[in-house]
Amino acid sequence: EVLLASFSSYDGGVRKAAELRLQELCQMPGAATVLLQVAAYPTNGNGSLREVRQAAAIALKNLVKRRWKKSIVQAEEENQSMFTSRAEGMTTRAQVVEALLYEHEPAVRDQLAEVVNEIAAIEFPHHWPELVPRLVQAVAGRDSPHIAHGALLALRKLVKRFEFKNVDNRLPLEGIVIQSFGLLQQMLHELVPACEAHTDAAILAKLILKIFWSCTQFALPASFIENPIKNGVSWFILIKKCLECGNRIPLTSLSSYDDIHMLESSPLWKLKKWAAQICARFLARYGRVKYVEETCRPFSQTFCQQCGPPLLESMLGLLAANSTNVFISSRVKQLAFTYIDSAVEIGSLYTLLCPHLDFILFDAALPALCATRRELEEFVIDPREYVRRSHDPMADFLDPRAAASNLLSDLVSTRRHDTFQRLLDRLALVLQSYEKQHANGNIDLQAMVQKDGALCALGALGEQFLQNEHDDHFISKSKKKKNKNPINRQAITAIVDEILVHHVLPEINRIEHENGFLRARACWVLQQFAAHLDKLSMERVEACSTIALGALEDPALPVRVEAAGAIRSLLAASENPRVADILRPALPKILESCFKIMSDVGSDDVVQALQIVIDRFGDEIAPYAVALAKQLAQAFSAYASAGGDDDEAAMAAAQCVGAMAATLQSLDDNKDNVYAQIEPFLVPVLSQIFGSSEGEFIEYFEDGIEVLSYLTYNGATPFSQQLWQLFEQLIEAVHFWAYDYIIDLIAPLDNYVSRDTHTFLHGSYICMRLDNKNITYLDALVSVAERFLAPPENYLKACERDSIKATYLILSILHHCPRGSVDNVAFRYASLCIQVLPITYGPTPLALLRSADQDDANVRGEIEAGELSDTNNARPWRKSLANALANVWASILYYSASIGLQVLAKHPKCNEFLSAWFDLIFSSPKCDNATDLSPLTAKLAILAISSIFIQNTASACLHTIPSDTLEPQLLHHLIELVDPEPDEDDEEDDDFEDDEEDDEEDLHFHEMRQFNHDEDVDDPEEDAYYNSLHSSKGIREIISTIDLEDDAAGDEAAYCSPIDDQDENFLALDALKLLHQQGRLETLATHLPAALQEKLQKFVASTEERFQRHTAAQA
């Protein structure tokens, strides 16, 4: 106890010493029992003892996390066990449960519940079957609210562990549901009436709903599917009561924001929040029967018929109460809007909503869009916080304004004939009323707030305006005829123009007024309408661009932020060159304004604006590039140090790195070696990102890689030592925490090899990972590839896509390094290819799937059969990886055929490898999914076989391979591969782009469809997904058809190396000439079929002629 009391000391040295001493004591058997005794000791009002107990509970939790599993799994090892016997461990876990049940102190109770959770993660259900019965017994006893609270808390943590498990792994959860749901339902029925008067009742009811959520939100329990009415509807009757419980509290009685905050965080409103969240989730998941899996459709139908309408009534009641100045928590309001939004897509519920559309539109949604009193005060008092809140990425998930905005957008999108015109009419009245007051010079706050809501609504409908322009009339899905009041594209353009001219642009210019929040909102609306500019007059385009530019100098920070966003949207959305022409002369001003805003507040919108400006004016950025790099580096440092809780700053930091990449992209010619001037500002940023020990800055990693790719691709060589230090950091990052980023890392790593080959071959560094040993850059890079390819562990575990990308590192080394400089790599990977390629190459996925036991086949990459731990029998058949390894093998032969053949001759899998290689490369008909070779694979194979015949030392090695037919086979395949008449010019196929345009037209047609009141809203994309997911093939067969060949083809097209300049047909011609000079060609040719003999003659003649033309052209 004295030791634990030291944790509350203000002396850091005392606390540190106590921590070290506690670590020593925790290694002793019986430590868990002692800590539990201290944690469960009665406090009796002693505050210092409470801190000691909490420290003991935390120490016990950490001890269980570290050592409980080892105590069970490795109990035979004396130094691993927490206990002197297994019986002691069983006694301890039972004592922890009892201590939890009788604990009154919330801080200690939470820690003990976590201890139970950690033990259960290891022992439940197989080794601790009595846990759930004991918790259920404690709930049923009703001896004390504290006992019930502890039991429910443990039960919640237990079911949460199974919340997202698939059906096969949810059996323990099904057992918990069977044992507890009846009791929990009865208890909730008793608690709800007392929730307002008794805080404990609301807390217990909330825990019951949280347990219900964890058991149902991912997949329905079997009892709900078997008897939806008894086990499903009865729950939602209680959940409806939770939504409606409690008296109404007038907003006028809440005098401060603290009062509102306390009420929002009260147990009663937390209970309502969970009830509303469950309702919104179930309606979204099971509301449209068409998209529900077959087994759950009876429940879905029952829910829609018996639960959906009453819950809709409750949600409307909550919003109606709020419209009469009754308090509703913001989260519950947001969930109510979300529920109604889902109901709009369900015909039966939308029919019930129709009589209330005016209320939903004008009394619920529009007021929710208006600025609140707190926002108005914050705009003036703390503009930085206002900007942070208004750009909070979590707002889309939690903010009532975002939910109301989505509701309006979806109503207009799917039920346009009921809502669009009446909404426009109401918004017009609001805006006209404001303009009348403005003309009279007397604007009250209510009018300004209402205009803010109207502008917010118009911005939310911006996309719907755009959709309306794709056709002159909207088509009703069922009746297939024009609506009675069509709105054609000219009318929509006129509406947008009127909104901009009379209500948006003038508001932005009213700098003399104090209503800055309206100027900010008007700038935001301009962002939403930016895509319409191409439809408007040139005069309007110029006005929008000029006014947005002027708003960058607004005295209010939030207005400047939104103005920067408007500049971004105008440049990104409009194809009108006049926008760029207007903004181009003001480029210095735009950059300066963005920098100033970035120094005031962390807004990713502003950095995005800067990035768009750089992209659009790339050729003119060079004079400002160094200043840009400096400012972006400083901004990144400020944003990244803001802490993980500031999401907006984190996003702004990511945008800063993206803007760095955009800046470098605009300077791809590296004129006047500007990269050397920029590098000192960017390298420290990249070092901060790459050098973190545990990936603290991993969210910036991909953008950082892109920046490094530009620096190493366009920068002057040899690279600076600082750039090579980044190489060292990347290597270590891959080994520690950046394993999954190998696909992104290939480009910069290849640049290091290809552009500064001398340093790569001769450089080294001290590697902490290898106990401060010196490692060459070459060995370091090879070690990265071996993380994915070296047998037996890594090629079995790594993702096939990652393994394929890793082979490009070896290709880069073999293709860029001079012959003789990387022989050790050639030897190592020749052996690896011979060993691994026959394993990775196998039958086609579908053939394997049909022949394998469905339950034992593991889907990974294409298909993999066998246990990963059984390296002798495991056969991860991966055709695309086999192709990639064949490219590595061919590159080794091209680099040094003698090395490859030496290793092959001595390897026990020589014949197996040759059979697999020939079968794979030359597309044997026995392969069900045989395809034409990729250009890179075909080229490397030709270069490899030609090198075997040409390189002097290879000929001797060839005869050491135990195969009498190898040389005739090689010549046979060489003639198969070569092309007597290669295409001189390839033409691009534009069909893909045409298909994309057709897809876009189909999408817009879907968006224009309208649905009758009683029709569910359907979605072609959802239909296609659902049909594929639930087709007769089954998910395994669908996955098995996925091939990586398309991705591999894209990788090969982007891959560049010196072999691009080597004409493989010319090298093949040299090989044939050499065989002819040696008198061997005629003998080998006798083994060729007549067709190939004819092709051989034609190839020699045509290639010789082409070679002569090529030589003459070079001369």
Tab-separated table of C-alpha atoms in Angstrom, residues 565-799:
chain	number	residue	atom	x	y	z
A	565	GLY	CA	-12.395	27.155	-50.037
A	566	ALA	CA	-14.344	29.047	-52.702
A	567	ILE	CA	-11.137	29.700	-54.668
A	568	ARG	CA	-10.364	26.007	-54.430
A	569	SER	CA	-13.823	24.965	-55.642
A	570	LEU	CA	-13.878	27.477	-58.489
A	571	LEU	CA	-10.540	26.219	-59.800
A	572	ALA	CA	-11.334	22.545	-59.277
A	573	ALA	CA	-14.939	22.417	-60.498
A	574	SER	CA	-15.046	24.918	-63.311
A	575	GLU	CA	-13.490	24.233	-66.700
A	576	ASN	CA	-14.009	27.837	-67.729
A	577	PRO	CA	-10.543	29.284	-68.506
A	578	ARG	CA	-11.790	32.709	-67.501
A	579	VAL	CA	-11.627	31.689	-63.812
A	580	ALA	CA	-7.898	30.999	-64.088
A	581	ASP	CA	-7.368	34.151	-66.133
A	582	ILE	CA	-8.919	36.293	-63.394
A	583	LEU	CA	-7.027	34.607	-60.563
A	584	ARG	CA	-3.651	34.354	-62.313
A	585	PRO	CA	-2.556	37.984	-61.775
A	586	ALA	CA	-3.478	37.638	-58.107
A	587	LEU	CA	-1.382	34.490	-57.597
A	588	PRO	CA	1.037	36.153	-55.124
A	589	LYS	CA	-1.904	37.533	-53.147
A	590	ILE	CA	-3.622	34.128	-53.047
A	591	LEU	CA	-0.471	32.409	-51.812
A	592	GLU	CA	0.162	35.082	-49.214
A	593	SER	CA	-3.440	34.938	-47.975
A	594	CYS	CA	-3.334	31.157	-47.689
A	595	PHE	CA	-0.077	31.329	-45.728
A	596	LYS	CA	-1.531	33.919	-43.377
A	597	ILE	CA	-4.647	31.834	-42.749
A	598	MET	CA	-2.529	28.728	-42.209
A	599	SER	CA	-0.540	30.569	-39.558
A	600	ASP	CA	-3.777	31.531	-37.785
A	601	VAL	CA	-5.669	28.247	-37.865
A	602	GLY	CA	-5.223	24.621	-38.923
A	603	SER	CA	-7.709	24.182	-41.741
A	604	ASP	CA	-7.294	21.444	-44.294
A	605	ASP	CA	-9.662	23.334	-46.628
A	606	VAL	CA	-7.154	26.165	-46.881
A	607	VAL	CA	-4.264	23.804	-47.560
A	608	GLN	CA	-6.408	22.031	-50.149
A	609	ALA	CA	-7.002	25.406	-51.781
A	610	LEU	CA	-3.279	25.982	-51.862
A	611	GLN	CA	-2.748	22.565	-53.428
A	612	ILE	CA	-5.366	23.218	-56.129
A	613	VAL	CA	-3.759	26.575	-56.905
A	614	ILE	CA	-0.392	24.860	-57.299
A	615	ASP	CA	-1.893	22.199	-59.568
A	616	ARG	CA	-3.746	24.719	-61.740
A	617	PHE	CA	-0.892	27.220	-62.061
A	618	GLY	CA	1.945	24.714	-62.055
A	619	ASP	CA	4.021	26.400	-64.744
A	620	GLU	CA	3.899	29.714	-62.891
A	621	ILE	CA	4.684	28.417	-59.397
A	622	ALA	CA	8.476	28.232	-59.849
A	623	PRO	CA	9.226	31.786	-58.583
A	624	TYR	CA	7.365	31.010	-55.359
A	625	ALA	CA	8.497	27.386	-54.939
A	626	VAL	CA	11.137	27.920	-52.258
A	627	ALA	CA	8.869	30.161	-50.196
A	628	LEU	CA	6.079	27.606	-50.628
A	629	ALA	CA	8.265	24.786	-49.370
A	630	LYS	CA	9.366	26.822	-46.348
A	631	GLN	CA	5.829	27.835	-45.410
A	632	LEU	CA	4.446	24.332	-45.891
A	633	ALA	CA	7.201	22.819	-43.757
A	634	GLN	CA	6.532	25.309	-40.969
A	635	ALA	CA	2.788	24.725	-41.196
A	636	PHE	CA	3.252	20.961	-41.090
A	637	SER	CA	5.398	21.210	-37.983
A	638	ALA	CA	2.763	23.351	-36.266
A	639	TYR	CA	-0.183	21.168	-37.277
A	640	ALA	CA	1.504	17.827	-36.578
A	641	SER	CA	2.470	18.945	-33.082
A	642	ALA	CA	-1.135	19.898	-32.261
A	643	GLY	CA	-1.791	16.431	-30.893
A	644	GLY	CA	-3.857	13.453	-31.977
A	645	ASP	CA	-7.114	14.906	-30.644
A	646	ASP	CA	-7.185	17.750	-33.168
A	647	ASP	CA	-8.520	15.995	-36.269
A	648	GLU	CA	-8.710	19.200	-38.283
A	649	ALA	CA	-5.034	19.979	-37.619
A	650	ALA	CA	-4.073	16.399	-38.507
A	651	MET	CA	-5.937	16.664	-41.813
A	652	ALA	CA	-4.332	20.044	-42.482
A	653	ALA	CA	-0.908	18.521	-41.828
A	654	ALA	CA	-1.663	15.766	-44.353
A	655	GLN	CA	-2.752	18.375	-46.880
A	656	CYS	CA	0.538	20.241	-46.300
A	657	VAL	CA	2.507	17.180	-47.345
A	658	GLY	CA	0.211	16.757	-50.349
A	659	ALA	CA	0.837	20.393	-51.289
A	660	MET	CA	4.584	19.741	-51.079
A	661	ALA	CA	4.165	16.942	-53.612
A	662	ALA	CA	2.078	19.197	-55.859
A	663	THR	CA	4.780	21.876	-55.699
A	664	LEU	CA	7.467	19.406	-56.729
A	665	GLN	CA	5.271	18.055	-59.512
A	666	SER	CA	4.976	21.545	-60.976
A	667	LEU	CA	8.797	21.726	-61.059
A	668	ASP	CA	9.423	18.418	-62.793
A	669	ASP	CA	12.067	19.950	-65.043
A	670	ASN	CA	14.143	21.018	-61.984
A	671	LYS	CA	15.115	24.189	-63.795
A	672	ASP	CA	18.108	25.969	-62.178
A	673	ASN	CA	18.320	23.012	-59.782
A	674	VAL	CA	15.464	24.431	-57.704
A	675	TYR	CA	15.107	21.056	-55.964
A	676	ALA	CA	18.406	21.693	-54.198
A	677	GLN	CA	16.951	24.895	-52.751
A	678	ILE	CA	13.736	23.195	-51.680
A	679	GLU	CA	15.277	20.039	-50.262
A	680	PRO	CA	16.536	21.583	-46.958
A	681	PHE	CA	12.957	22.487	-46.023
A	682	LEU	CA	11.318	19.205	-47.016
A	683	VAL	CA	13.851	16.670	-45.766
A	684	PRO	CA	13.279	17.481	-42.048
A	685	VAL	CA	9.551	16.974	-42.561
A	686	LEU	CA	10.112	13.607	-44.240
A	687	SER	CA	12.601	12.629	-41.560
A	688	GLN	CA	9.998	13.381	-38.910
A	689	ILE	CA	7.474	11.195	-40.729
A	690	PHE	CA	9.741	8.268	-41.636
A	691	GLY	CA	11.893	8.303	-38.511
A	692	SER	CA	9.161	7.805	-35.925
A	693	SER	CA	9.883	4.704	-33.897
A	694	GLU	CA	6.341	3.315	-33.872
A	695	GLY	CA	4.724	5.089	-36.804
A	696	GLU	CA	3.407	8.062	-34.828
A	697	PHE	CA	3.043	9.987	-38.107
A	698	ILE	CA	1.771	7.103	-40.197
A	699	GLU	CA	-1.211	9.148	-41.428
A	700	TYR	CA	1.250	11.295	-43.426
A	701	PHE	CA	3.330	8.374	-44.672
A	702	GLU	CA	1.843	7.920	-48.142
A	703	ASP	CA	2.030	11.630	-48.966
A	704	GLY	CA	5.568	11.702	-47.620
A	705	ILE	CA	6.517	8.841	-49.938
A	706	GLU	CA	5.144	10.801	-52.877
A	707	VAL	CA	7.273	13.820	-51.934
A	708	LEU	CA	10.363	11.626	-51.674
A	709	SER	CA	9.554	10.066	-55.048
A	710	TYR	CA	9.677	13.497	-56.684
A	711	LEU	CA	12.889	14.460	-54.886
A	712	THR	CA	14.648	11.280	-55.969
A	713	TYR	CA	13.241	11.217	-59.501
A	714	ASN	CA	13.903	14.816	-60.534
A	715	GLY	CA	16.608	15.908	-58.121
A	716	ALA	CA	20.249	16.264	-59.116
A	717	THR	CA	22.613	13.328	-58.569
A	718	PRO	CA	24.485	12.151	-56.650
A	719	PHE	CA	21.932	12.516	-53.884
A	720	SER	CA	22.801	14.391	-50.727
A	721	GLN	CA	23.637	12.538	-47.548
A	722	GLN	CA	20.372	13.856	-46.095
A	723	LEU	CA	18.383	12.131	-48.852
A	724	TRP	CA	20.243	8.887	-48.232
A	725	GLN	CA	19.426	9.147	-44.538
A	726	LEU	CA	15.769	9.084	-45.561
A	727	PHE	CA	16.523	5.847	-47.425
A	728	GLU	CA	17.885	4.395	-44.201
A	729	GLN	CA	14.796	5.487	-42.280
A	730	LEU	CA	12.477	3.946	-44.892
A	731	ILE	CA	14.243	0.603	-44.650
A	732	GLU	CA	13.917	0.534	-40.869
A	733	ALA	CA	10.293	1.697	-41.072
A	734	VAL	CA	9.415	-1.261	-43.314
A	735	HIS	CA	10.878	-3.683	-40.811
A	736	PHE	CA	9.164	-2.104	-37.813
A	737	TRP	CA	5.809	-0.543	-38.756
A	738	ALA	CA	5.491	0.308	-42.473
A	739	TYR	CA	5.235	-3.283	-43.697
A	740	ASP	CA	1.903	-2.644	-45.406
A	741	TYR	CA	3.224	0.266	-47.498
A	742	ILE	CA	5.531	-1.714	-49.776
A	743	ILE	CA	3.383	-0.879	-52.819
A	744	ASP	CA	3.929	2.849	-52.276
A	745	LEU	CA	7.616	2.456	-51.416
A	746	ILE	CA	8.666	0.849	-54.693
A	747	ALA	CA	8.911	4.153	-56.607
A	748	PRO	CA	11.339	6.043	-54.307
A	749	LEU	CA	13.404	2.923	-53.575
A	750	ASP	CA	13.752	2.263	-57.301
A	751	ASN	CA	14.828	5.890	-57.775
A	752	TYR	CA	17.635	5.435	-55.262
A	753	VAL	CA	18.901	2.416	-57.202
A	754	SER	CA	18.459	3.766	-60.707
A	755	ARG	CA	19.526	7.402	-60.277
A	756	ASP	CA	22.390	7.142	-57.790
A	757	THR	CA	23.604	3.629	-58.479
A	758	HIS	CA	27.204	4.257	-57.396
A	759	THR	CA	26.225	5.404	-53.905
A	760	PHE	CA	23.729	2.577	-53.642
A	761	LEU	CA	26.400	-0.009	-54.385
A	762	HIS	CA	29.069	1.471	-52.130
A	763	GLY	CA	27.107	3.126	-49.302
A	764	SER	CA	26.328	1.725	-45.853
A	765	TYR	CA	24.953	2.793	-42.478
A	766	ILE	CA	24.831	1.745	-38.846
A	767	CYS	CA	21.665	-0.293	-38.299
A	768	MET	CA	20.160	-0.254	-34.808
A	769	ARG	CA	17.889	-3.128	-35.809
A	770	LEU	CA	21.025	-5.277	-36.190
A	771	ASP	CA	22.613	-4.223	-32.886
A	772	ASN	CA	24.405	-1.235	-34.436
A	773	LYS	CA	26.108	-3.334	-37.098
A	774	ASN	CA	27.144	-1.829	-40.400
A	775	ILE	CA	24.905	-2.818	-43.320
A	776	THR	CA	25.317	-1.880	-46.968
A	777	TYR	CA	22.527	-0.122	-48.818
A	778	LEU	CA	22.370	-3.119	-51.162
A	779	ASP	CA	21.844	-5.624	-48.358
A	780	ALA	CA	19.357	-3.302	-46.688
A	781	LEU	CA	17.173	-3.125	-49.787
A	782	VAL	CA	17.404	-6.867	-50.387
A	783	SER	CA	16.258	-7.415	-46.795
A	784	VAL	CA	13.061	-5.497	-47.598
A	785	ALA	CA	12.272	-7.841	-50.498
A	786	GLU	CA	13.009	-10.833	-48.303
A	787	ARG	CA	10.380	-9.679	-45.825
A	788	PHE	CA	7.881	-10.728	-48.489
A	789	LEU	CA	9.635	-13.412	-50.495
A	790	ALA	CA	12.192	-15.369	-48.460
A	791	PRO	CA	10.919	-18.850	-47.593
A	792	PRO	CA	9.488	-20.470	-45.700
A	793	GLU	CA	7.674	-17.940	-43.515
A	794	ASN	CA	7.243	-14.750	-45.467
A	795	TYR	CA	5.968	-15.766	-48.890
A	796	LEU	CA	3.318	-17.864	-47.120
A	797	LYS	CA	2.070	-14.973	-44.984
A	798	ALA	CA	2.474	-11.882	-47.138
A	799	CYS	CA	-0.318	-10.551	-49.297
